[in-house]
Short mmCIF file of C-alpha atoms in Angstrom, two decimals:
data_model
loop_
_atom_site.label_atom_id
_atom_site.label_comp_id
_atom_site.label_asym_id
_atom_site.label_seq_id
_atom_site.Cartn_x
_atom_site.Cartn_y
_atom_site.Cartn_z
CA ALA A 1 0.00 0.00 0.00
CA ALA A 2 2.84 2.38 0.87
CA VAL A 3 4.58 1.79 -2.47
CA ARG A 4 1.39 1.99 -4.54
CA HIS A 5 0.41 5.26 -2.85
CA ARG A 6 3.78 6.94 -3.42
CA TYR A 7 4.85 5.32 -6.69
CA PRO A 8 1.72 4.46 -8.71
CA ASN A 9 3.79 3.43 -11.75
CA CYS A 10 5.86 0.89 -9.82
CA ASN A 11 5.12 -2.79 -10.43
CA VAL A 12 4.09 -4.52 -7.21
CA VAL A 13 3.85 -8.27 -7.76
CA GLY A 14 2.15 -10.27 -5.00
CA ILE A 15 3.13 -13.91 -4.52
CA GLY A 16 1.09 -16.06 -2.15
CA ARG A 17 -0.94 -19.23 -1.72
CA ASN A 18 -4.53 -17.98 -1.94
CA ARG A 19 -5.47 -17.08 -5.51
CA GLU A 20 -8.79 -15.54 -4.49
CA ARG A 21 -7.23 -13.18 -1.95
CA LEU A 22 -4.43 -12.24 -4.36
CA SER A 23 -7.07 -11.38 -6.94
CA PHE A 24 -9.03 -9.30 -4.41
CA ALA A 25 -5.85 -7.43 -3.40
CA THR A 26 -5.25 -6.64 -7.08
CA ASP A 27 -8.83 -5.38 -7.44
CA LYS A 28 -8.15 -3.08 -4.47
CA LYS A 29 -5.15 -1.65 -6.40
CA LEU A 30 -2.63 -2.95 -3.86
CA LEU A 31 -0.99 -5.20 -6.47
CA THR A 32 -0.34 -4.72 -10.16
CA SER A 33 -0.13 -8.48 -10.76
CA TRP A 34 0.10 -11.70 -8.79
CA SER A 35 1.22 -15.31 -8.83
CA ASP A 36 0.50 -18.30 -6.63
CA SER A 37 4.05 -19.60 -7.01
CA ILE A 38 7.57 -18.24 -6.94
CA CYS A 39 8.63 -18.52 -10.59
CA SER A 40 10.80 -16.64 -13.06
CA SER A 41 7.84 -15.56 -15.18
CA ALA A 42 6.30 -13.68 -12.22
CA ILE A 43 9.42 -11.68 -11.33
CA PRO A 44 10.30 -8.58 -13.38
CA GLU A 45 13.92 -7.84 -14.20
CA LYS A 46 16.02 -6.20 -11.45
CA SER A 47 13.28 -6.77 -8.86
CA LEU A 48 13.63 -6.20 -5.14
CA GLY A 49 11.91 -9.08 -3.36
CA ILE A 50 10.38 -8.54 0.08
CA VAL A 51 9.56 -11.67 2.10
CA CYS A 52 6.69 -11.25 4.57
CA LEU A 53 6.36 -14.69 6.12
CA PRO A 54 6.74 -16.34 9.54
CA VAL A 55 10.38 -16.33 10.60
CA ASP A 56 10.92 -20.05 10.07
CA GLN A 57 9.80 -19.79 6.42
CA ILE A 58 11.84 -16.75 5.37
CA ALA A 59 15.14 -18.38 4.38
CA ALA A 60 13.52 -20.88 1.99
CA ALA A 61 11.54 -18.11 0.28
CA VAL A 62 14.67 -15.96 -0.02
CA ARG A 63 16.50 -18.75 -1.84
CA GLN A 64 13.54 -19.38 -4.14
CA LEU A 65 13.26 -15.71 -5.07
CA LEU A 66 16.97 -15.46 -5.81
CA ASP A 67 16.88 -18.66 -7.86
CA CYS A 68 14.00 -17.24 -9.91
CA GLY A 69 15.71 -13.99 -10.80
CA CYS A 70 15.25 -11.45 -8.01
CA GLU A 71 18.22 -9.09 -8.06
CA LEU A 72 18.05 -8.44 -4.33
CA VAL A 73 15.89 -9.76 -1.48
CA THR A 74 15.02 -8.37 1.93
CA ASP A 75 12.41 -9.37 4.50
CA ALA A 76 10.15 -7.91 7.18
CA GLY A 77 10.68 -10.49 9.93
CA SER A 78 11.17 -9.46 13.54
CA VAL A 79 14.00 -11.97 14.09
CA LYS A 80 17.21 -11.68 12.13
CA ALA A 81 20.06 -13.94 13.34
CA SER A 82 18.16 -17.19 12.79
CA VAL A 83 17.28 -16.15 9.22
CA TYR A 84 20.94 -15.55 8.39
CA SER A 85 21.82 -18.84 10.07
CA ASP A 86 19.21 -20.71 8.01
CA LEU A 87 20.64 -19.19 4.84
CA GLY A 88 24.12 -20.53 5.61
CA ASP A 89 26.98 -18.69 3.89
CA VAL A 90 25.29 -15.39 3.00
CA SER A 91 28.47 -13.58 1.92
CA ALA A 92 27.68 -14.27 -1.75
CA LEU A 93 23.88 -13.95 -1.47
CA PRO A 94 22.18 -10.68 -2.41
CA PHE A 95 20.11 -10.67 0.79
CA VAL A 96 19.81 -7.90 3.38
CA GLY A 97 17.60 -8.51 6.41
CA SER A 98 15.15 -5.82 7.50
CA HIS A 99 12.66 -5.28 10.28
CA PRO A 100 10.17 -2.42 9.97
CA ILE A 101 9.06 -1.70 13.53
CA ALA A 102 5.48 -0.91 12.61
CA GLY A 103 2.27 -2.85 12.45
CA SER A 104 -0.76 -3.90 14.45
CA GLU A 105 -2.51 -6.98 15.74
CA HIS A 106 -4.48 -7.15 12.47
CA SER A 107 -3.46 -9.20 9.44
CA GLY A 108 -4.55 -9.30 5.81
CA PHE A 109 -4.59 -6.80 2.97
CA GLU A 110 -7.90 -5.39 4.25
CA HIS A 111 -5.91 -3.63 6.97
CA ALA A 112 -3.20 -2.26 4.68
CA ASP A 113 -2.20 1.30 5.61
CA SER A 114 -0.22 3.35 3.10
CA ASN A 115 1.15 5.56 5.90
CA LEU A 116 2.06 2.69 8.24
CA PHE A 117 5.82 3.27 7.94
CA GLU A 118 5.78 7.07 8.02
CA GLY A 119 8.19 8.25 10.72
CA ARG A 120 8.60 4.72 12.09
CA LYS A 121 11.91 3.02 12.78
CA CYS A 122 13.13 0.29 10.44
CA VAL A 123 16.18 -1.79 11.29
CA VAL A 124 18.34 -2.85 8.34
CA THR A 125 20.94 -5.46 9.22
CA THR A 126 24.50 -5.62 8.04
CA MET A 127 26.28 -8.86 7.20
CA PRO A 128 26.96 -11.02 10.29
CA GLY A 129 30.49 -10.35 11.52
CA SER A 130 30.87 -7.05 9.68
CA PRO A 131 30.98 -3.64 11.41
CA PRO A 132 27.41 -2.40 12.14
CA LYS A 133 27.95 0.76 10.09
CA GLU A 134 29.46 -0.99 7.07
CA ARG A 135 27.25 -0.42 4.05
CA SER A 136 27.39 -2.36 0.79
CA ASP A 137 25.52 -1.38 -2.37
CA ASN A 138 22.84 -3.90 -1.46
CA VAL A 139 22.43 -2.41 2.01
CA ASP A 140 22.21 1.06 0.45
CA ARG A 141 19.44 -0.11 -1.88
CA VAL A 142 17.41 -1.65 0.93
CA VAL A 143 17.91 1.45 3.08
CA ALA A 144 16.74 3.62 0.19
CA PHE A 145 13.63 1.47 -0.24
CA TRP A 146 12.50 1.79 3.38
CA GLU A 147 13.30 5.50 3.46
CA SER A 148 11.29 6.00 0.28
CA ILE A 149 8.10 4.88 2.05
CA GLY A 150 8.72 7.04 5.10
CA SER A 151 10.79 4.88 7.47
CA ILE A 152 13.66 6.10 9.62
CA VAL A 153 16.39 3.50 9.07
CA HIS A 154 18.84 2.30 11.70
CA LEU A 155 21.67 -0.14 10.92
CA MET A 156 22.34 -2.98 13.37
CA SER A 157 24.00 -6.39 13.38
CA PRO A 158 21.54 -9.33 13.36
CA GLU A 159 22.55 -10.42 16.88
CA GLU A 160 22.21 -6.93 18.37
CA HIS A 161 18.83 -6.52 16.69
CA ASP A 162 17.56 -9.75 18.26
CA ARG A 163 18.87 -8.86 21.73
CA VAL A 164 17.20 -5.43 21.69
CA LEU A 165 13.92 -6.51 20.08
CA ALA A 166 13.54 -9.35 22.59
CA LEU A 167 13.06 -6.65 25.22
CA THR A 168 11.30 -3.92 23.22
CA SER A 169 8.92 -6.08 21.15
CA HIS A 170 8.91 -9.79 21.92
CA LEU A 171 8.68 -9.48 25.72
CA PRO A 172 5.76 -6.99 25.57
CA HIS A 173 3.84 -9.45 23.42
CA VAL A 174 4.53 -12.26 25.90
CA LEU A 175 3.43 -10.07 28.83
CA ALA A 176 0.27 -9.04 26.95
CA ALA A 177 -0.52 -12.71 26.36
CA VAL A 178 0.10 -13.47 30.05
CA ALA A 179 -2.15 -10.59 31.18
CA SER A 180 -4.88 -11.75 28.81
CA GLY A 181 -4.53 -15.38 29.85
CA CYS A 182 -4.87 -14.57 33.56
CA VAL A 183 -8.43 -13.28 33.10
CA GLY A 184 -11.21 -15.82 32.88
CA VAL A 185 -13.96 -15.46 30.27
CA GLU A 186 -16.48 -14.74 33.01
CA MET A 187 -14.39 -11.73 34.10
CA LEU A 188 -14.23 -10.05 30.68
CA PRO A 189 -17.35 -7.89 31.27
CA PHE A 190 -15.46 -6.25 34.15
CA THR A 191 -12.41 -5.22 32.15
CA GLY A 192 -11.72 -1.58 31.35
CA THR A 193 -9.45 0.43 29.09
CA GLY A 194 -6.36 -0.63 31.06
CA TYR A 195 -6.97 -4.27 30.22
CA ARG A 196 -7.82 -3.48 26.61
CA ASP A 197 -4.74 -1.28 26.11
CA THR A 198 -2.40 -3.74 27.80
CA THR A 199 -3.66 -6.84 25.98
CA ARG A 200 -4.35 -5.41 22.50
CA ILE A 201 -1.27 -7.01 20.93
CA ALA A 202 -2.15 -10.39 22.45
CA ALA A 203 -4.84 -10.67 19.76
CA GLY A 204 -2.19 -11.22 17.07
CA SER A 205 -1.53 -14.45 15.18
CA ALA A 206 -0.52 -17.27 17.54
CA SER A 207 1.40 -19.15 14.83
CA LEU A 208 3.29 -16.02 13.80
CA TRP A 209 4.32 -15.25 17.36
CA ALA A 210 5.27 -18.84 18.12
CA SER A 211 7.62 -18.63 15.13
CA ILE A 212 9.10 -15.34 16.35
CA LEU A 213 9.62 -16.49 19.94
CA GLN A 214 11.19 -19.79 18.88
CA GLY A 215 13.39 -18.02 16.34
CA ASN A 216 14.72 -15.69 19.04
CA SER A 217 14.42 -18.05 22.00
CA LYS A 218 17.82 -17.32 23.56
CA HIS A 219 17.21 -13.59 23.91
CA CYS A 220 13.50 -14.03 24.70
CA ILE A 221 14.36 -16.34 27.61
CA ASP A 222 16.75 -13.70 28.96
CA ALA A 223 14.05 -11.03 28.56
CA ILE A 224 11.46 -13.16 30.39
CA ARG A 225 13.95 -13.69 33.23
CA THR A 226 14.39 -9.91 33.46
CA ALA A 227 10.61 -9.51 33.71
CA GLU A 228 10.38 -12.29 36.31
CA ALA A 229 12.99 -10.54 38.46
CA LEU A 230 11.05 -7.27 38.39
CA LEU A 231 7.74 -9.01 39.10
CA LYS A 232 9.43 -10.70 42.06
CA LYS A 233 10.46 -7.30 43.44
CA PHE A 234 6.86 -6.08 43.20
CA ARG A 235 5.55 -9.26 44.85
CA GLU A 236 8.08 -9.16 47.68
CA ALA A 237 7.41 -5.47 48.31
CA LEU A 238 3.68 -6.19 48.58
CA GLU A 239 4.28 -9.18 50.84
CA ALA A 240 6.40 -6.99 53.11
CA GLY A 241 3.83 -4.18 53.09
CA ASP A 242 6.53 -1.86 51.74
CA SER A 243 4.45 0.80 49.97
CA ILE A 244 7.49 3.04 49.54
CA LEU A 245 9.30 0.39 47.49
CA VAL A 246 6.16 -0.32 45.46
CA GLU A 247 5.94 3.38 44.64
CA GLU A 248 9.64 3.55 43.77
CA LEU A 249 9.42 0.57 41.44
CA TRP A 250 6.34 1.99 39.76
CA GLU A 251 7.85 5.46 39.38
CA ILE A 252 10.98 4.10 37.67
CA SER A 253 8.78 2.40 35.10
CA ALA A 254 6.47 5.41 34.81
CA GLN A 255 9.39 7.72 34.08
CA ARG A 256 10.66 5.33 31.42
CA ARG A 257 7.24 5.32 29.74
CA ARG A 258 6.99 9.12 29.81
CA MET A 259 10.26 9.36 27.90
CA LEU A 260 8.59 7.90 24.80
CA GLN A 261 7.91 10.52 22.14
#
């Protein structure tokens, strides 16, 4: 949607499994053409391929796109190191991993938003083992793509990306799922805006998030341990009747939240 809105003459080829939905997306002017298979005939010359699949399916699709003529491939997955690992020796592959930090709990082309990436951060990853600021021509092209649809690009190594996003994205989704799961169905009529705001992202795709959490399990486990330690401090302060400590713990978190722009 972002590309079609800004560059109406650009070819946007959709490749997916559901022919009916691909056809509907084309009718809605989100695609200029579509295919239900990755094949050379569907891919225009010098194409940039963008893989939007669960993390555990990205590497296979990257290889297929490159084999069928894509000049360069990137992705939109929220885990990066495991994708590079699945690809093996990527030094000769025209692949640059990306993660646009934008989205919602909704899925499907019906929820496409042409301004979704405007002013939002997008991480573009450098080759594993290379300096984080090292930029190849392929990295430059991927950076230019995301900037062209409004993103603010930040370069990171795959490992650093996964460590940071485990805390800033993956852990919040786990905590939202935990908060949602603690409330019985019979209690839902008594929930307010706090519950709705806190658990909104828990309504996302379970299979997608299982793939993300498994793909970044090492860093997610560390993030969950960090959360457990802080929850323990709150619990122990309440058990001790220490209202001052409860307030201090809350205020530290409140100040952190207020720093968000």
